[in-house]
Coordinates of C-alpha atoms and ligand atoms in Angstrom, one line a residue:
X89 CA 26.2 -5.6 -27.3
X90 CA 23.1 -5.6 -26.2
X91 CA 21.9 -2.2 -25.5
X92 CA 24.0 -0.8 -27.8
X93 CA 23.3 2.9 -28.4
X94 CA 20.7 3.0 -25.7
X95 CA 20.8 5.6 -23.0
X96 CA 20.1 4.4 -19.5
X97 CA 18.7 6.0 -16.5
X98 CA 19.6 3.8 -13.1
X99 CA 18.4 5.5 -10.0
X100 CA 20.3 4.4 -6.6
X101 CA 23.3 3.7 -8.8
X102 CA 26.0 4.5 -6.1
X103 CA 25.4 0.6 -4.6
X104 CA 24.3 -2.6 -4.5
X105 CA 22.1 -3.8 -7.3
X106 CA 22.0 -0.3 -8.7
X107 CA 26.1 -0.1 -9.1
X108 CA 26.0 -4.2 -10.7
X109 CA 23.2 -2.8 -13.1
X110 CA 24.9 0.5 -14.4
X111 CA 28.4 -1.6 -14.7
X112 CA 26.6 -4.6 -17.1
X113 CA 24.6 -1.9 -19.2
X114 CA 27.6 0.1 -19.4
X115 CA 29.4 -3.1 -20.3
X116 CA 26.6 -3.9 -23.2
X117 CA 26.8 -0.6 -25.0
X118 CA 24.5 2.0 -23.0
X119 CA 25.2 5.6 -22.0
X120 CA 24.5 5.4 -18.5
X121 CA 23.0 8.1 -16.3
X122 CA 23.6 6.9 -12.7
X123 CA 21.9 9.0 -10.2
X124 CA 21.8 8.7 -6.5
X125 CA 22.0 10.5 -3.5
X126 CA 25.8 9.5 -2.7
X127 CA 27.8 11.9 -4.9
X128 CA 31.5 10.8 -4.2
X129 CA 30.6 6.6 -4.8
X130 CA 28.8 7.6 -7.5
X131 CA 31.5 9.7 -9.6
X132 CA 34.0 7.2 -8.1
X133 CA 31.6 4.5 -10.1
X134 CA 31.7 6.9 -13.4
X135 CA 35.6 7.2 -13.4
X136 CA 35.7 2.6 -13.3
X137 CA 33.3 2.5 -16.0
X138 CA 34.7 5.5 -17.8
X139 CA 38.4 3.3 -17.1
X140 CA 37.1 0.4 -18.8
X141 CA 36.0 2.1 -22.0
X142 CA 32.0 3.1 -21.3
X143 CA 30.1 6.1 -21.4
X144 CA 28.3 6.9 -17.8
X145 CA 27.6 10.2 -16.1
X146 CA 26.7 11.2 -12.4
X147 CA 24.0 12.8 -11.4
X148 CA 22.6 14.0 -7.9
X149 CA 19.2 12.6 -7.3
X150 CA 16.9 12.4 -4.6
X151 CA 13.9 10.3 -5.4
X152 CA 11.2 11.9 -3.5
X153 CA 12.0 15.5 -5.0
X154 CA 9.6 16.0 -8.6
X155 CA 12.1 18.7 -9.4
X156 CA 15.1 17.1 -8.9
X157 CA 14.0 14.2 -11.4
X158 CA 12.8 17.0 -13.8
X159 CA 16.3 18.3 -14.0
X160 CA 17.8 14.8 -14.5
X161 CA 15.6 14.4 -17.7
X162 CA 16.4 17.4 -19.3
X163 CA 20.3 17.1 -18.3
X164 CA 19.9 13.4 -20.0
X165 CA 18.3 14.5 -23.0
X166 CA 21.4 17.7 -23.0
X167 CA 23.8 15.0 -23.1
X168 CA 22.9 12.1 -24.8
X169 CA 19.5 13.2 -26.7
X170 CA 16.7 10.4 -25.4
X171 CA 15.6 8.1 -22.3
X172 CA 15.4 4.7 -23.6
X173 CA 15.6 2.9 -19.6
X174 CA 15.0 3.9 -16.7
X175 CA 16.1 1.6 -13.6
X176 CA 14.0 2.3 -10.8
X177 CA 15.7 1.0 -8.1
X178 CA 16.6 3.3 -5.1
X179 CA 15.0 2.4 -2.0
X180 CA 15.9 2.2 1.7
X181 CA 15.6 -0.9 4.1
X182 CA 11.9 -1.7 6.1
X183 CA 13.7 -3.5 8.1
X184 CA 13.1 -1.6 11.3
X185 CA 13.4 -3.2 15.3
X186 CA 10.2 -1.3 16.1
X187 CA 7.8 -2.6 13.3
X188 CA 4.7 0.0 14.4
X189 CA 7.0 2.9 14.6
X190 CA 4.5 5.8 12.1
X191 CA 7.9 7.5 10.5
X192 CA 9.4 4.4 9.0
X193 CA 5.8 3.8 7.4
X194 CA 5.8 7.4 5.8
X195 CA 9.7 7.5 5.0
X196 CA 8.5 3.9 3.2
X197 CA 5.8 5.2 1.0
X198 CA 8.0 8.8 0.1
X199 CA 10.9 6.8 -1.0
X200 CA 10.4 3.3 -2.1
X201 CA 6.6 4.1 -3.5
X202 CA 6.6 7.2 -4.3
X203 CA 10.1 7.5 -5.5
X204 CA 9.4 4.9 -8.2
X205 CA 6.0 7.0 -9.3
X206 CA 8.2 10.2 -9.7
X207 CA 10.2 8.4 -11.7
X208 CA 7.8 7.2 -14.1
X209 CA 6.3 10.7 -14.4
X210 CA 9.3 12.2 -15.2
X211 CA 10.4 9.8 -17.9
X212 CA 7.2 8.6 -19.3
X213 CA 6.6 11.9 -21.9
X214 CA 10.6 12.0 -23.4
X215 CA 9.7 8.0 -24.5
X216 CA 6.0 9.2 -25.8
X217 CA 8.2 11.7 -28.1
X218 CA 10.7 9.2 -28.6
X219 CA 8.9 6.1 -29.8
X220 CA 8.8 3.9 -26.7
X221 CA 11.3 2.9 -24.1
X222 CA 11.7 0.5 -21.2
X223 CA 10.7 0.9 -17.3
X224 CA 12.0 -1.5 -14.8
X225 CA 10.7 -1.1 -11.2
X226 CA 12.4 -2.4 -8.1
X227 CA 10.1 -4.4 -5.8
X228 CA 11.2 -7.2 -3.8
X229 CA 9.8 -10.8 -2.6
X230 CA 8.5 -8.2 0.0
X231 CA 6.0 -7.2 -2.5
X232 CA 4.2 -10.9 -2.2
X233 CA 4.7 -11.8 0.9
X234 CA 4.4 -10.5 4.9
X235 CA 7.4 -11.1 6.3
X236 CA 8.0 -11.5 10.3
X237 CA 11.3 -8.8 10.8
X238 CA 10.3 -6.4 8.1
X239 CA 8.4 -3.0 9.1
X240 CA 4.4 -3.2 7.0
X241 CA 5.1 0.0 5.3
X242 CA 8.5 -1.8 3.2
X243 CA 5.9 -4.7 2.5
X244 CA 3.2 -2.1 1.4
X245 CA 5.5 0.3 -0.9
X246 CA 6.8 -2.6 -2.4
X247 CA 3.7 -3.9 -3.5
X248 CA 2.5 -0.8 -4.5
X249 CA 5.4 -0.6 -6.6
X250 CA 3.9 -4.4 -8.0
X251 CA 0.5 -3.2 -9.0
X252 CA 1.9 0.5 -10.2
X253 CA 4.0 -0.9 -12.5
X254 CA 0.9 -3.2 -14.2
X255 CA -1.2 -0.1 -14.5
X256 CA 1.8 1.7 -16.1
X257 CA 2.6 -1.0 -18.6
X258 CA -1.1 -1.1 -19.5
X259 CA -1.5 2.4 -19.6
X260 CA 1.6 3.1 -22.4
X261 CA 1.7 -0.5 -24.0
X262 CA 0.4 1.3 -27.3
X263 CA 3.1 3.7 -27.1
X264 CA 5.9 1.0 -26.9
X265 CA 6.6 1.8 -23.7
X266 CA 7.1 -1.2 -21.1
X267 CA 7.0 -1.5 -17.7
X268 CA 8.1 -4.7 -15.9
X269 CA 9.0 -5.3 -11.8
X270 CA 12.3 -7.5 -10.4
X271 CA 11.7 -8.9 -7.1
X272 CA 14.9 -9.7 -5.9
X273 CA 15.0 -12.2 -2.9
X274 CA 18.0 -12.3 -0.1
X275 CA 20.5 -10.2 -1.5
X276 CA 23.8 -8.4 0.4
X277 CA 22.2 -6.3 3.0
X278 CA 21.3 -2.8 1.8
X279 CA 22.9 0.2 3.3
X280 CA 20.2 1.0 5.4
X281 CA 20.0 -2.5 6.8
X282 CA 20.3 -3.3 10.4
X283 CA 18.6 -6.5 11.6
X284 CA 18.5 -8.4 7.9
X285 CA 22.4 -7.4 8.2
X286 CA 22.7 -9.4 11.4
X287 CA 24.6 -12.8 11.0
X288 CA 21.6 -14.7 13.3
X289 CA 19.0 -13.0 10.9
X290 CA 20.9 -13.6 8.2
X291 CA 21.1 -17.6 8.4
X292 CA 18.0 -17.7 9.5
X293 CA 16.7 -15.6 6.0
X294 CA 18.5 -17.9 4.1
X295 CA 17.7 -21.1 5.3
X296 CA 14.0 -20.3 4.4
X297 CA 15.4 -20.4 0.7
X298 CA 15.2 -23.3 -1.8
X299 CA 18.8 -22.5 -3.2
X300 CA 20.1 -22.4 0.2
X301 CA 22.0 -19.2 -0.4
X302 CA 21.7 -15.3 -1.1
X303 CA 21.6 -13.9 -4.4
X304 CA 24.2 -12.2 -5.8
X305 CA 23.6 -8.5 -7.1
X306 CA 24.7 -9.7 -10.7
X307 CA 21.7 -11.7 -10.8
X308 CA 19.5 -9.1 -10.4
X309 CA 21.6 -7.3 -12.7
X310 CA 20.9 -9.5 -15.2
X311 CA 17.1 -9.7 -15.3
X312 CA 17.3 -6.1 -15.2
X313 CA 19.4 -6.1 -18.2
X314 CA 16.9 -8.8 -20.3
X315 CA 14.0 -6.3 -19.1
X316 CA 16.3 -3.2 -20.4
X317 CA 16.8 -4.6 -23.9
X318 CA 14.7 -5.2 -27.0
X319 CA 15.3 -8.9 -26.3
X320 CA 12.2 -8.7 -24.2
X321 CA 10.2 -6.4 -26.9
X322 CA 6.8 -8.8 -26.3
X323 CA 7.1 -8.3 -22.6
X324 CA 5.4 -6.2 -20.3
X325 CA 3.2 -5.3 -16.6
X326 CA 5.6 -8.8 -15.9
X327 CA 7.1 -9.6 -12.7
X328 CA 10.2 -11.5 -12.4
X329 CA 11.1 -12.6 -8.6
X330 CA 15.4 -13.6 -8.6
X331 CA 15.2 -15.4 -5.2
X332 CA 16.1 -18.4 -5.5
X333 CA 12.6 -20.1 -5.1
X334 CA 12.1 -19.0 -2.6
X335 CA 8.1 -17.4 -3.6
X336 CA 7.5 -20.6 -5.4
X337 CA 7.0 -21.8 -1.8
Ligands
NAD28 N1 19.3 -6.1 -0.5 C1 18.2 -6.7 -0.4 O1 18.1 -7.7 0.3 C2 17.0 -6.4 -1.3 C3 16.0 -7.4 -1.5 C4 14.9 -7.1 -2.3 C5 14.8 -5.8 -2.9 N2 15.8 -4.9 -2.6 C6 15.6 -3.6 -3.3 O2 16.6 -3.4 -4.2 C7 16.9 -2.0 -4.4 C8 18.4 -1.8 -4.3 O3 18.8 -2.3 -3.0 P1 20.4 -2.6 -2.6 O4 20.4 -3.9 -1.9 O5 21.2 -2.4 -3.8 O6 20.6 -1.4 -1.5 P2 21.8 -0.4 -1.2 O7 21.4 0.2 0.1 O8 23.1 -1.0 -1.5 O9 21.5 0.7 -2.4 C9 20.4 1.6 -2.4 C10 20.8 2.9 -3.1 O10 19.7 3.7 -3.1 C11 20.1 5.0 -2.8 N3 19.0 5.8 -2.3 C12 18.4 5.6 -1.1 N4 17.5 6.6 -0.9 C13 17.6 7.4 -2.0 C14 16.9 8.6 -2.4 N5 15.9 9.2 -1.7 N6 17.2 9.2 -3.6 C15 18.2 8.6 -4.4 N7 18.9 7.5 -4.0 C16 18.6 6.9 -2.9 C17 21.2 4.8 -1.7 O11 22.1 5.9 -1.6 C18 21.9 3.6 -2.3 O12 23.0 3.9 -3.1 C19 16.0 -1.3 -3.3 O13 14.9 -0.8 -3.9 C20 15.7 -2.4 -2.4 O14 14.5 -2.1 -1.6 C21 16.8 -5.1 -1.8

């Protein structure tokens, strides 16, 4: 097992990448904290993983509220006495059919920037006590590149989530505590998707990648779980795009 005795964080854990992610660590030994703002897919999540034989807990979280991940800490460290991970993956779609609208820019930075900062805060200070521990921030290929149907602030959080996480790892590398970014490519369309859901988008999206297909959430779930794990104890301010080639372009 491969995080055997760790205890896991995984923020937007309801869906998606987040659900695929708390199901493998779950699956490799962790206690896993999934915390998201859908409460019923979310508990329904804890009873499957509780079904086949792990340890995972709900917990209500909005990302953008300092005191709301304050109390997920210290409800954490009540239950299962440390943060070794956190999974910083909650976010919500940029892609937006009027790409100047002002409130998709500041709902971008709140959520999908910030979020992943308040995260950090709130974890960072249990793994100084503890001895170290493991960040992994959600970005996207959206964090490299411009991309035509994608509103600016999406591109902009997610690259601020890039260079955040470098100053992070360099900032707590002497205290064994990493900090690493996935950039996951075309995946399933998020929840919040409405054009990169649509079939025309879609074909067009994936046609612009070398392996000719989308990825599948598992494969993000993996690099999140190499991250995760001592396996990558030399590793750190990295980031590792899954998307099928497409940014070696
Ligand atoms: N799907 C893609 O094509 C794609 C590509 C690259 C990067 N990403 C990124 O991957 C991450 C996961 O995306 P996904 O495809 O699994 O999407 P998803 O919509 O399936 O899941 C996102 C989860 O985040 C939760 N969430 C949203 N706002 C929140 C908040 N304020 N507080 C707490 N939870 C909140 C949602 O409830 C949902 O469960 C996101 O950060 C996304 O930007 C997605």
């Amino acid at each position: 097992m491969r995080l055997k005795d760790k205890v896991a964080i995984v923020t937007g854990a309801a869906s998606g990448m987040g659900a695929a992610t708390a199901r493998l660590f779950a699956q490799e030994g962790a206690k896993v904290v999934l915390a998201d703002l859908l409460v019923s897919e979310g508990a329904t999540l804890v009873e499957e993983i509780g079904a086949a034989g792990g340890e995972a807990r709900f917990q209500k979280l909005d990302v953008t509220s300092e005191a709301e991940w304050d109390a997920l800490v210290s409800d954490t460290i009540a239950a299962y006495g440390k943060v070794d991970i956190l999974i910083n993956n909650a976010g919500v779609s940029g892609s937006h059919p009027d790409i100047l609208n002002t409130n998709t820019w500041d709902e971008q930075m709140n959520i999908n920037a910030k979020g992943v900062f308040l995260g950090m805060r709130a974890v960072i200070p249990t793994m100084q006590k503890s001895g170290g521990g493991s960040i992994v921030n959600t970005s996207s290929i959206s964090g490299f590149v411009g991309q035509k149907f994608v509103h600016m602030g999406y591109n902009a959080a997610k690259g601020a989530v890039r260079l955040a996480t470098k100053a992070a790892a360099v900032q707590f590398a002497r205290e064994n505590i990493r900090v690493n970014s996935v950039h996951p490519g075309i995946m399933p369309a998020m929840r919040t998707s409405k054009m990169t859901a649509d079939p025309e988008v879609r074909a067009k999206m994936i046609r612009a990648v070398p392996a000719g297909r989308e990825g599948k959430v598992e494969e993000v779930a993996n690099a999140n779980l190499f991250l995760a794990s001592d396996e990558s104890s030399y590793i750190t301010g990295i980031e590792v795009p899954v998307d099928g080639g497409f940014l070696a372009q």
